[in-house]
Coordinates of C-alpha atoms and ligand atoms in Angstrom, one line a residue:
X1 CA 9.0 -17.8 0.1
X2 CA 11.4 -16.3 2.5
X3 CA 10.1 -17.7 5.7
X4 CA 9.5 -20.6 7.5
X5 CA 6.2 -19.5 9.7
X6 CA 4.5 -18.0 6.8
X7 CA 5.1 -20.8 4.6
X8 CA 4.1 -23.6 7.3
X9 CA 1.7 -21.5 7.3
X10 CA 0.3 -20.6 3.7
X11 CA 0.5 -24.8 3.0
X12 CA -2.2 -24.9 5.6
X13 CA -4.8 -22.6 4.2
X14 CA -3.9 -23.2 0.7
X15 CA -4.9 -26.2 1.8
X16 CA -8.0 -25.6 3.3
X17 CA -8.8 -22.3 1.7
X18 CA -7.7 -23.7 -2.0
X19 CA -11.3 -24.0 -3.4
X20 CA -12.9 -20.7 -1.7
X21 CA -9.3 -18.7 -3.2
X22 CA -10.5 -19.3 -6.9
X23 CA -14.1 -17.8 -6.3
X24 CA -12.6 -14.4 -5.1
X25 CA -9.0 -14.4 -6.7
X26 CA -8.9 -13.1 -10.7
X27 CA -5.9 -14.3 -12.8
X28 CA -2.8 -12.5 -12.1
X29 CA -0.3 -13.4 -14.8
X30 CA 0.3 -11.4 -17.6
X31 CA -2.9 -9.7 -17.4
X32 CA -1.2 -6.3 -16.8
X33 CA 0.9 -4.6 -19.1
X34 CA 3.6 -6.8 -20.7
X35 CA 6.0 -5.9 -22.9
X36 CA 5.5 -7.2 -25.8
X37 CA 9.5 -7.3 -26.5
X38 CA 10.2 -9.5 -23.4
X39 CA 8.6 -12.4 -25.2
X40 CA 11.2 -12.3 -27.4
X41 CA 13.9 -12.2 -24.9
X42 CA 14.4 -16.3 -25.1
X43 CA 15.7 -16.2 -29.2
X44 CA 17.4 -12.7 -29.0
X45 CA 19.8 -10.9 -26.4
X46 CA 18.1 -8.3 -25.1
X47 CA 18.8 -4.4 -25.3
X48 CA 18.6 -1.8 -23.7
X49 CA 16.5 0.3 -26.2
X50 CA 13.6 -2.9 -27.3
X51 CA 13.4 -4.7 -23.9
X52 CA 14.6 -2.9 -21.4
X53 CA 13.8 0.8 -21.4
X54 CA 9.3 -0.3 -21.6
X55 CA 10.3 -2.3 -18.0
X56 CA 11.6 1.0 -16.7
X57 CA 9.0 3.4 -17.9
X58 CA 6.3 1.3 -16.8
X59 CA 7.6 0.4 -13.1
X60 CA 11.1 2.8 -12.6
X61 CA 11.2 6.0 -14.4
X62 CA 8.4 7.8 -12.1
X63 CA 10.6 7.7 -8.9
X64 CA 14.3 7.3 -11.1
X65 CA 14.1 10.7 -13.0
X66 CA 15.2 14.5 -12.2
X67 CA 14.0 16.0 -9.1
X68 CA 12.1 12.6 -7.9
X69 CA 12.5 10.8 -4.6
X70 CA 15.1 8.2 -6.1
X71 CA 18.7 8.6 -5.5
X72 CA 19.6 8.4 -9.7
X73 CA 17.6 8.4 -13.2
X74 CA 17.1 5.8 -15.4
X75 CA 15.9 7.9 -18.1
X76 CA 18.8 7.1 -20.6
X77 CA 20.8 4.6 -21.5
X78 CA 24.2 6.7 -20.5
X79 CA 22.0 7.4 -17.0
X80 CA 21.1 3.6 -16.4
X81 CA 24.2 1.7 -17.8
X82 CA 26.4 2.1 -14.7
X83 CA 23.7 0.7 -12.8
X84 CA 23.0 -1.8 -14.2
X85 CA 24.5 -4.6 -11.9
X86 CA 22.4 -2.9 -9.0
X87 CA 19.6 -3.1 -11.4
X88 CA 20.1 -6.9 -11.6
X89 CA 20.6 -7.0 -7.6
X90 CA 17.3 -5.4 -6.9
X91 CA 15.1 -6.3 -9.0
X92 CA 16.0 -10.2 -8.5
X93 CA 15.4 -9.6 -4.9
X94 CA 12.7 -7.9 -5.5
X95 CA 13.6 -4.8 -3.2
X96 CA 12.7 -2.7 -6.7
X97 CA 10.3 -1.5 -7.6
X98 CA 9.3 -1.1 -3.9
X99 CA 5.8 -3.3 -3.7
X100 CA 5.8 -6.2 -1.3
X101 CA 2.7 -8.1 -1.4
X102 CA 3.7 -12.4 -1.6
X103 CA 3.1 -13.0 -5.1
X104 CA 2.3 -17.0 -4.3
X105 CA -0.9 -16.6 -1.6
X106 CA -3.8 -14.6 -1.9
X107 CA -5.4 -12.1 -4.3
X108 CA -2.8 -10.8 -6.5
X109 CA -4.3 -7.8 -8.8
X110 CA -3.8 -4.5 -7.8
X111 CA -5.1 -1.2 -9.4
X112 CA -1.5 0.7 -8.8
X113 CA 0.5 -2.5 -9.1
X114 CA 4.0 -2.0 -10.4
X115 CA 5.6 -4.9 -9.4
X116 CA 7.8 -6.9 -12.3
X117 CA 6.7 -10.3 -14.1
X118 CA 9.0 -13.0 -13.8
X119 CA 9.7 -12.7 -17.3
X120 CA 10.8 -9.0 -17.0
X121 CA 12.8 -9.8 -14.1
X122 CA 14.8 -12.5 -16.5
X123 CA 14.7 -10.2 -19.0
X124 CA 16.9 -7.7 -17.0
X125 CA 18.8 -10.3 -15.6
X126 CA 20.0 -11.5 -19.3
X127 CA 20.7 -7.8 -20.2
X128 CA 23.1 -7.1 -17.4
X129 CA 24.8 -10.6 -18.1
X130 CA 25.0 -9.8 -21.6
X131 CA 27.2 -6.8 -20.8
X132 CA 24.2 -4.6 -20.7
X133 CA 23.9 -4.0 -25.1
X134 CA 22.5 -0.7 -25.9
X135 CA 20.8 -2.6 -28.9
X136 CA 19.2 -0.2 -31.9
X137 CA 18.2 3.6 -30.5
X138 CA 15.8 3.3 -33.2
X139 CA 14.2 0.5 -31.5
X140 CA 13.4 3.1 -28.5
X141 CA 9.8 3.7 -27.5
X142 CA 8.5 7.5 -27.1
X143 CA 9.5 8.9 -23.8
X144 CA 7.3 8.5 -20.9
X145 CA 5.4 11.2 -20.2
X146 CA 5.3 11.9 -16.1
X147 CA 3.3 14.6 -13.8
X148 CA 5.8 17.3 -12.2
X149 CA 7.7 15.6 -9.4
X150 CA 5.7 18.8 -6.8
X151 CA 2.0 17.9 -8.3
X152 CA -0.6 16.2 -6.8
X153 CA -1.1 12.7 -8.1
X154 CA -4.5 12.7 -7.4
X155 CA -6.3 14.0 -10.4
X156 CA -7.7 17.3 -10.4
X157 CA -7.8 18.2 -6.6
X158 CA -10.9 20.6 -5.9
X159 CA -9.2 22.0 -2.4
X160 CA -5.6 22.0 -1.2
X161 CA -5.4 22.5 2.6
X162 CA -2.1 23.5 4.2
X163 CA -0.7 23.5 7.8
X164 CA -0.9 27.5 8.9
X165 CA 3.4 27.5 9.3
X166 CA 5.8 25.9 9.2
X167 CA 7.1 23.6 12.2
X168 CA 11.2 23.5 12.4
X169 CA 12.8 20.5 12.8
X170 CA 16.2 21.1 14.7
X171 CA 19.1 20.0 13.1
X172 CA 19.4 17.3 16.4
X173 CA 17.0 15.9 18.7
X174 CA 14.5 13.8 19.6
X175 CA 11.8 12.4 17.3
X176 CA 8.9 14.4 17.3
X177 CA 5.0 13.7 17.5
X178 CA 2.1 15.9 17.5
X179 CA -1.4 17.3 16.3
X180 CA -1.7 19.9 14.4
X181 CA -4.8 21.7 13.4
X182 CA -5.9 23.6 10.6
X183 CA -7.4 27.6 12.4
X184 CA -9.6 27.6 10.5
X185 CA -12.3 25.5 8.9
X186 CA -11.8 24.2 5.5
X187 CA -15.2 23.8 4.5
X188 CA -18.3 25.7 5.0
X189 CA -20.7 23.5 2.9
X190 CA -20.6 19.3 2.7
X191 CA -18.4 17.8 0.2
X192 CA -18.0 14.0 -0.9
X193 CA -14.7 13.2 -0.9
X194 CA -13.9 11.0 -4.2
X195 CA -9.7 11.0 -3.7
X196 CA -7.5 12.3 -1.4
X197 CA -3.9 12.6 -0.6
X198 CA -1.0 14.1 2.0
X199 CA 2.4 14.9 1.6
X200 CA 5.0 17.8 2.9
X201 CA 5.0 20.0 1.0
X202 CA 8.1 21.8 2.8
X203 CA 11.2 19.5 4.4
X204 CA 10.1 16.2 3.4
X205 CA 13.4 14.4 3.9
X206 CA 12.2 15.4 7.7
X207 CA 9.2 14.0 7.9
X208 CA 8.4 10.3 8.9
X209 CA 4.3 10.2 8.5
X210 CA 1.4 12.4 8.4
X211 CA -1.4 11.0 9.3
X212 CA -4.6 13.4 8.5
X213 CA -7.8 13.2 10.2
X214 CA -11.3 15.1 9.9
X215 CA -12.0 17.9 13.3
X216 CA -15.7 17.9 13.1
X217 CA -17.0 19.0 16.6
X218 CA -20.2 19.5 15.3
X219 CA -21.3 17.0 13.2
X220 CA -20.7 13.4 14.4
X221 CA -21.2 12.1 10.7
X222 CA -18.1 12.0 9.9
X223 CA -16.6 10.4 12.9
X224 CA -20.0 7.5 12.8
X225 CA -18.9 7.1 8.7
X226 CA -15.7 6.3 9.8
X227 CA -15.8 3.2 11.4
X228 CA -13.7 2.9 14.5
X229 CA -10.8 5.0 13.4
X230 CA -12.8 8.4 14.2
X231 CA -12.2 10.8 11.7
X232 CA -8.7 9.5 10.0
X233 CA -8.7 9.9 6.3
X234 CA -5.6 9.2 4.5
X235 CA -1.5 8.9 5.8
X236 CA 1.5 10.0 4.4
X237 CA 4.6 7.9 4.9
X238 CA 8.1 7.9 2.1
X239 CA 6.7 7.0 -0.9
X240 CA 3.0 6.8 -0.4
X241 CA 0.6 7.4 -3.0
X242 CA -2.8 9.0 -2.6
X243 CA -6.0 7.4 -1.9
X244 CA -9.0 7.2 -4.6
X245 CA -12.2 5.7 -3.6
X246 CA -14.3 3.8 -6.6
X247 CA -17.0 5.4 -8.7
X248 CA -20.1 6.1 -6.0
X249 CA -18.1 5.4 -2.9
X250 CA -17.3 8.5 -1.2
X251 CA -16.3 10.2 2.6
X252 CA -18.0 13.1 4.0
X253 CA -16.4 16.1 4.8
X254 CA -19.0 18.3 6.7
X255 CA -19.7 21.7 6.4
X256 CA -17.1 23.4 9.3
X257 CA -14.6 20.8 9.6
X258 CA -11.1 21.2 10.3
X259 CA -7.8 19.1 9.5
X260 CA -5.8 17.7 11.8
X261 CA -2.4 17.0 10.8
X262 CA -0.7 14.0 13.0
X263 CA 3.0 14.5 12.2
X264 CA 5.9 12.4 13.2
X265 CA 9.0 14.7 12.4
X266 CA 12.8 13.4 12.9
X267 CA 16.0 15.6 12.9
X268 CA 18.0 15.1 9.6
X269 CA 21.6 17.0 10.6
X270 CA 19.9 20.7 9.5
X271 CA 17.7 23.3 10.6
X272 CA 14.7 22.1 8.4
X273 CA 11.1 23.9 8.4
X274 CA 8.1 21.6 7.6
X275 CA 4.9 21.9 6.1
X276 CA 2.3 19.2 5.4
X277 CA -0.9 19.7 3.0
X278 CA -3.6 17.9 2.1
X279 CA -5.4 18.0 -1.6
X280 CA -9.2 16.8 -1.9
X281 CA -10.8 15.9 -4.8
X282 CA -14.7 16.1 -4.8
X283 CA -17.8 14.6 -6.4
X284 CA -20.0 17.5 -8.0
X285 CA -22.2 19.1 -5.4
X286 CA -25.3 18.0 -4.4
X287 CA -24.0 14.5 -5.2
X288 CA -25.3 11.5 -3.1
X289 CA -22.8 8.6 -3.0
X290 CA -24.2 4.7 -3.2
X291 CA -21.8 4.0 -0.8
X292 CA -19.8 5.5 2.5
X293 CA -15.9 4.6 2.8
X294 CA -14.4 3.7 5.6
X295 CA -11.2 3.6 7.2
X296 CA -10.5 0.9 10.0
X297 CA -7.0 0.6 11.9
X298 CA -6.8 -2.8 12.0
X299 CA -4.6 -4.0 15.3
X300 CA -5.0 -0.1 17.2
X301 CA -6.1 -1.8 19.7
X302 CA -3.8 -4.9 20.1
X303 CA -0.7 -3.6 19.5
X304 CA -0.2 -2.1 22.6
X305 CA 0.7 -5.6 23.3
X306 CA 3.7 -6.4 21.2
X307 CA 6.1 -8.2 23.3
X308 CA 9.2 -9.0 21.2
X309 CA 11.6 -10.2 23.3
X310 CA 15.8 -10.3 22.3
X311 CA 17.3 -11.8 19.4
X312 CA 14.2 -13.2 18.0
X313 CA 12.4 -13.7 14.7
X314 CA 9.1 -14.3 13.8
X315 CA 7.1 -12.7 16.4
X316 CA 3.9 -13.4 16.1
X317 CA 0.7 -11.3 17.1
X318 CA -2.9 -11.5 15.9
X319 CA -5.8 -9.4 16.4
X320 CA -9.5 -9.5 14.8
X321 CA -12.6 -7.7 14.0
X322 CA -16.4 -8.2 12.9
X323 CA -17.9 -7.1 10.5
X324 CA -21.5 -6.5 10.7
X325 CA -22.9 -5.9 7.1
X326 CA -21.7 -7.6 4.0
X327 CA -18.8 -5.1 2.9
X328 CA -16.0 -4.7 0.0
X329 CA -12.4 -4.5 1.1
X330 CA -11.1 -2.1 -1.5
X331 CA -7.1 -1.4 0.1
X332 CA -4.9 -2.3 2.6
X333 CA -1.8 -0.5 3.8
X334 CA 0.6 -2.1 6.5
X335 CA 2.1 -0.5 8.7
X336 CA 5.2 -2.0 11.6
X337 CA 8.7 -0.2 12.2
X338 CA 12.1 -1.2 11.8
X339 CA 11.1 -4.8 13.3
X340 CA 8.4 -5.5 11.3
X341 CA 8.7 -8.3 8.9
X342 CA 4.9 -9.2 7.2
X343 CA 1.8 -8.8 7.8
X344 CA -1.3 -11.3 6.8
X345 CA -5.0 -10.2 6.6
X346 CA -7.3 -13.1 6.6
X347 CA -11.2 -13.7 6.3
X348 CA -13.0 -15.9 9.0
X349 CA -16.4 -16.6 7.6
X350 CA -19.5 -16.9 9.9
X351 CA -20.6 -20.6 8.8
X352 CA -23.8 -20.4 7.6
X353 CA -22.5 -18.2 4.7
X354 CA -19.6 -20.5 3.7
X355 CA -21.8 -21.9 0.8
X356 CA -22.3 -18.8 -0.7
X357 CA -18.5 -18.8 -1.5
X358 CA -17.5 -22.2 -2.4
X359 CA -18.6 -24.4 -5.6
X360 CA -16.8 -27.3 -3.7
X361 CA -18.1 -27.5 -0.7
X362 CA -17.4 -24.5 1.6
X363 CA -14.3 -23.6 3.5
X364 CA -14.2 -22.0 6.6
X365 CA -11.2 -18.9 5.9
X366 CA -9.4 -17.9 3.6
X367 CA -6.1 -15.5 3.4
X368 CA -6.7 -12.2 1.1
X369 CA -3.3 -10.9 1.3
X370 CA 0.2 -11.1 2.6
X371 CA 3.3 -8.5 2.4
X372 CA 5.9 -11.1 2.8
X373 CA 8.9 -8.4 2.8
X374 CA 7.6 -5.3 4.8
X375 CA 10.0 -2.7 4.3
X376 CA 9.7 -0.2 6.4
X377 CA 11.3 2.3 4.7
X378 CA 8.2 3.0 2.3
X379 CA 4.6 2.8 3.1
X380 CA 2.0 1.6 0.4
X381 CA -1.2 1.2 0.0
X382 CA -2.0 -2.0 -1.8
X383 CA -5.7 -1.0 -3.5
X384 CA -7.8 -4.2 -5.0
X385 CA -8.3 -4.3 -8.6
X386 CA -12.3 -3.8 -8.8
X387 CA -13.3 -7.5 -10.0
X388 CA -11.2 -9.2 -7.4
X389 CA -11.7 -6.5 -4.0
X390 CA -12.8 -9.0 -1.4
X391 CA -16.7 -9.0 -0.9
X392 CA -17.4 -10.5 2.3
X393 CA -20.5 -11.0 4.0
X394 CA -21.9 -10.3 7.7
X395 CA -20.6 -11.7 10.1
X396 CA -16.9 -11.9 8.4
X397 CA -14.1 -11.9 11.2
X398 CA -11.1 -10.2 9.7
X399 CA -7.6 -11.6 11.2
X400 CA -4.3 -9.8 11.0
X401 CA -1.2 -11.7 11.4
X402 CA 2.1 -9.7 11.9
X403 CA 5.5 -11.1 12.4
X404 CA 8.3 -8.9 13.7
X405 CA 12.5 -10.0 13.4
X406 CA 14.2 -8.7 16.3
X407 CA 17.4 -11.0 15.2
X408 CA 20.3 -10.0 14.1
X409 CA 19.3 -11.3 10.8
X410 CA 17.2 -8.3 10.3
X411 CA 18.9 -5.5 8.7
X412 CA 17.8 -2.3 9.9
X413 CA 17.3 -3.8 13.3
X414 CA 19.4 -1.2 16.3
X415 CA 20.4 -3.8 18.7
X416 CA 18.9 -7.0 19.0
X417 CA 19.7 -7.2 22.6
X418 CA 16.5 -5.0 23.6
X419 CA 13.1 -6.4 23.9
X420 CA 10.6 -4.5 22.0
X421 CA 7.5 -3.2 22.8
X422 CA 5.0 -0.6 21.3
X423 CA 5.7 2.8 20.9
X424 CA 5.6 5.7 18.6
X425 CA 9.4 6.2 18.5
X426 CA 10.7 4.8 15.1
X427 CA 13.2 2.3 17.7
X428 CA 9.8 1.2 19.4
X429 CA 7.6 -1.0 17.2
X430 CA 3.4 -1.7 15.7
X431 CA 1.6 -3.8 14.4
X432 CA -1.5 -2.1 12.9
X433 CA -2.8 -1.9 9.4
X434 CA -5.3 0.5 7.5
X435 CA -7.9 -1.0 6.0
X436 CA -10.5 0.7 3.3
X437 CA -13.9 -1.0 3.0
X438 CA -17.3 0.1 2.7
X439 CA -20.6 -1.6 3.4
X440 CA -23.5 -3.3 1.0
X441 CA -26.4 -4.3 1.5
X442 CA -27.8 -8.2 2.2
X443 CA -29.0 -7.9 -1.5
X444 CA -26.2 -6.6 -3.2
X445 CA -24.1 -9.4 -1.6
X446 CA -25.9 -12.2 -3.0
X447 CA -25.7 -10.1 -6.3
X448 CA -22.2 -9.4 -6.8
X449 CA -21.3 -12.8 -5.7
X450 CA -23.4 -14.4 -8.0
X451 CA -21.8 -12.1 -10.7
X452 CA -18.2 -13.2 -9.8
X453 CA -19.5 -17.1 -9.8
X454 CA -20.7 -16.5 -13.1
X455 CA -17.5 -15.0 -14.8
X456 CA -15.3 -17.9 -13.9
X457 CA -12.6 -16.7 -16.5
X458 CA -12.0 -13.8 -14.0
X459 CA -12.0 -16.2 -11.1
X460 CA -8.6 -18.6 -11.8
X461 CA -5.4 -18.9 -9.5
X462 CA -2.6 -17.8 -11.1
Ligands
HEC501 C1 8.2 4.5 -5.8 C2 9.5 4.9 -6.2 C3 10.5 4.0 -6.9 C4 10.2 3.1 -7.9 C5 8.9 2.9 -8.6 C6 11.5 2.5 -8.2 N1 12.5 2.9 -7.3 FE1 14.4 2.3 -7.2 N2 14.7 3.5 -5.6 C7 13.8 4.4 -5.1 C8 14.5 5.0 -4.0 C9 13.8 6.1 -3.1 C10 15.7 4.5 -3.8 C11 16.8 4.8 -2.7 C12 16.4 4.2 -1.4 C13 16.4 2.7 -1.5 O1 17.5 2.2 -1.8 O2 15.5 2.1 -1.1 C14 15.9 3.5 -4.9 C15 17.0 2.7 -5.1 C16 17.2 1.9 -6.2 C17 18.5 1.2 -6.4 C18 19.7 1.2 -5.6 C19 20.6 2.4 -5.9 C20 21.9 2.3 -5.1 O3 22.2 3.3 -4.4 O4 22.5 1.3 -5.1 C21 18.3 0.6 -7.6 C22 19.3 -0.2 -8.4 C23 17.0 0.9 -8.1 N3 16.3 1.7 -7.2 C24 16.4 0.4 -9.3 C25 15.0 0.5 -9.6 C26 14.4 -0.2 -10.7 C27 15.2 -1.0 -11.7 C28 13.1 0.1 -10.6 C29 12.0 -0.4 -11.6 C30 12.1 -1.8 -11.9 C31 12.9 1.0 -9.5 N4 14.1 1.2 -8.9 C32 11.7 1.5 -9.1 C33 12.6 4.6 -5.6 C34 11.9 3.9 -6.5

């Protein structure tokens, strides 16, 4: 716990929250891939080529190789060896892999998790203070096989939608913002969207976000399916990955529409043209999903009121939002700027559902999720694993706690001296996060919740 606001704070609603937390939260522990060499790592020193090289093909090698978005491979042992106290550094922190969801509160399985165990984390640790051993090459796993670095991640995308030109970045100046639409509609029948996903695909090193949304004059669906963040459907931001609803769950994109792309561009020292795209992957046509996603940004309307004043940590602001149907939270992606610090999204439920939830008795809210050590430097989106997505009924309030560090204690802060408001410039702050949910119906409520109270194997704290 690196805090002392969110701890105070966690203690409290562990404390009240503790019994409701095991109906919704699935084990979290060793569950996901473990490498079956690290339990070996107590009786033998480990090497490079048994213990460490499944760590780094599992959580590492898809950002650390050739042409990818990290700074140096860790392919081989000659490419990882004189890294290997930086290894050590990072991964004890837990600044690598970059995933920052608190591992002690809340629901803890994630679909695209690649955080490291404990035990891995030792087993690294042990490696590098062994001297870092190459071990037995014969003990090496296949390769890892991984996508091209310029393909979609996304599987199969069905339509790839690019900005018309290019958009130069100067080599100084400003920050710039601005919309930028597609001519021409992208569309001229309705299509389902199953994933989606933005990126440059031209300058990236200039681009700070993207932030797509759907133009449909025409045909309000897709703004009313949207819930109160009008058309938006997915951002780009360093490191982001794309955004795949589940099976049946879908987002319209109407016959006509267009794409707007909401860029925020910074100078990087060169001349640099930019280009941002947008790759869809459909259901079949004529498909009708069971159920409509939507995207809410959570705080858009309260953080217009960050007030951060001097040499100051833990800022705090709140903000909350009904829901009116029973719904599944499937994702949740934070987002703050340089000040930003974490981020909490709690559930406030209405009080004649509390029963439904609790075998002990009933509690009043509990906390789904903290990032503990937002880093502002990537943007994630942290999606649910599908037994454990928070399934909430009517009437839920949803409560978003951020904290900002304008101290000096804060790394990557400018000048601790300002005050800090909100603000689209990167030296300005927010406090907002995107949140993925869709509704269910009154019956399917009582049904899924009675299916989660009756696997109670699936239902443990870690
Ligand atoms: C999602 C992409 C991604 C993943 C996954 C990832 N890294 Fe990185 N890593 C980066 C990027 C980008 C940087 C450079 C920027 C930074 O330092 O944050 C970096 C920096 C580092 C550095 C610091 C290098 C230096 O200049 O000192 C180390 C060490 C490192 N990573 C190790 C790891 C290890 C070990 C793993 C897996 C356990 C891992 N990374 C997983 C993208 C990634």
């Amino acid at each position: 716990m690196v805090y002392d606001v969110v701890s105070a704070f966690k203690e409290v609603v562990m404390r009240l929250a503790g019994p409701l937390l095991a109906v919704t939260m699935a084990a979290s522990v060793g569950v996901l891939a473990q490498a079956p060499a690290a339990t070996r790592a107590g009786v033998q020193t480990p090497t490079f080529s048994r213990d460490v090289v499944p760590i780094l093909q599992r959580s590492c090698q898809n950002c650390h190789r050739p042409n990818s978005i990290a700074p140096m491979s860790l392919l081989t042992y000659d490419d990882t060896r004189p890294w290997a106290r930086s290894i050590k550094a990072r991964t004890e922190t837990r600044e690598m892999p970059p995933w920052f969801v608190d591992r002690t509160i809340g629901i803890n399985r994630f679909k695209n998790d690649i955080s490291l165990t404990d035990q891995e984390i030792a087993t690294i640790g042990k490696w590098v203070d062994a001297g870092a051993p190459r071990g037995n090459p014969a003990d090496m796993p296949p390769p890892a096989q991984f996508p091209d670095v310029t393909a979609w991640q996304i599987p199969n995308p069905d339509l790839v939608v690019t900005t018309d030109e290019a958009r130069v970045v100067p080599a100084t100046g400003p920050d710039w913002w601005g919309n930028i639409v597609t001519a021409d509609a992208v569309t001229t029948e309705d299509r389902w969207i199953k994933s989606v996903e933005v990126k440059p695909v031209q300058g990236f090193k200039a681009v700070h976000h993207i932030v797509t949304s759907i133009v449909s004059p025409d045909d309000p669906r897709a703004l009313a399916d949207s819930g109160d963040a009008g058309g938006t459907l997915s951002e780009y931001s360093i490191g982001k990955n794309g955004d795949a609803y589940d099976e049946g769950t879908a987002r319209l994109l109407p016959a006509g529409s267009k794409i707007n792309f909401n860029v925020h561009l910074h100078s990087i020292g060169e001349d640099t043209p930019v280009k941002g795209a947008i790759a869809f992957h459909f259901y079949p046509k004529g498909y009708q999903p069971k159920y409509i996603m939507r995207a809410h940004l959570l705080g858009g309307d309260t953080e217009q009121m960050l007030d951060i004043p001097a040499n100051t940590d833990n800022v705090r602001l709140d903000t909350y939002v009904g829901l009116a149907f029973p719904s599944v939270i499937t994702q949740f992606e934070p987002h703050m700027h340089n000040r930003g610090k974490a981020m909490c999204l709690e559930a406030i439920y209405p009080p004649s559902k509390q029963a439904a939830f609790s075998r002990n008795g009933g509690t009043k809210s509990e906390i789904l999720s903290c990032v503990d050590r937002f880093n502002f430097g990537w943007v994630r989106a942290y999606e649910y694993a599908d037994n454990v997505a928070p399934v909430v009924p009517a009437g839920t309030i949803l409560h978003m706690i951020s904290w900002h560090n304008n101290s000096s204690s804060n790394k990557i802060n400018y000048d601790p001296t300002n005050w800090i408001g909100f603000g689209n410039r990167t030296i300005d702050d927010m406090s907002h996060m995107w949140l993925g949910y869709y509704n269910i119906s009154e019956e399917e409520y009582q049904q899924r919740i009675a299916a989660r109270q009756s696997h109670p194997t699936e239902q443990q704290q870690p």
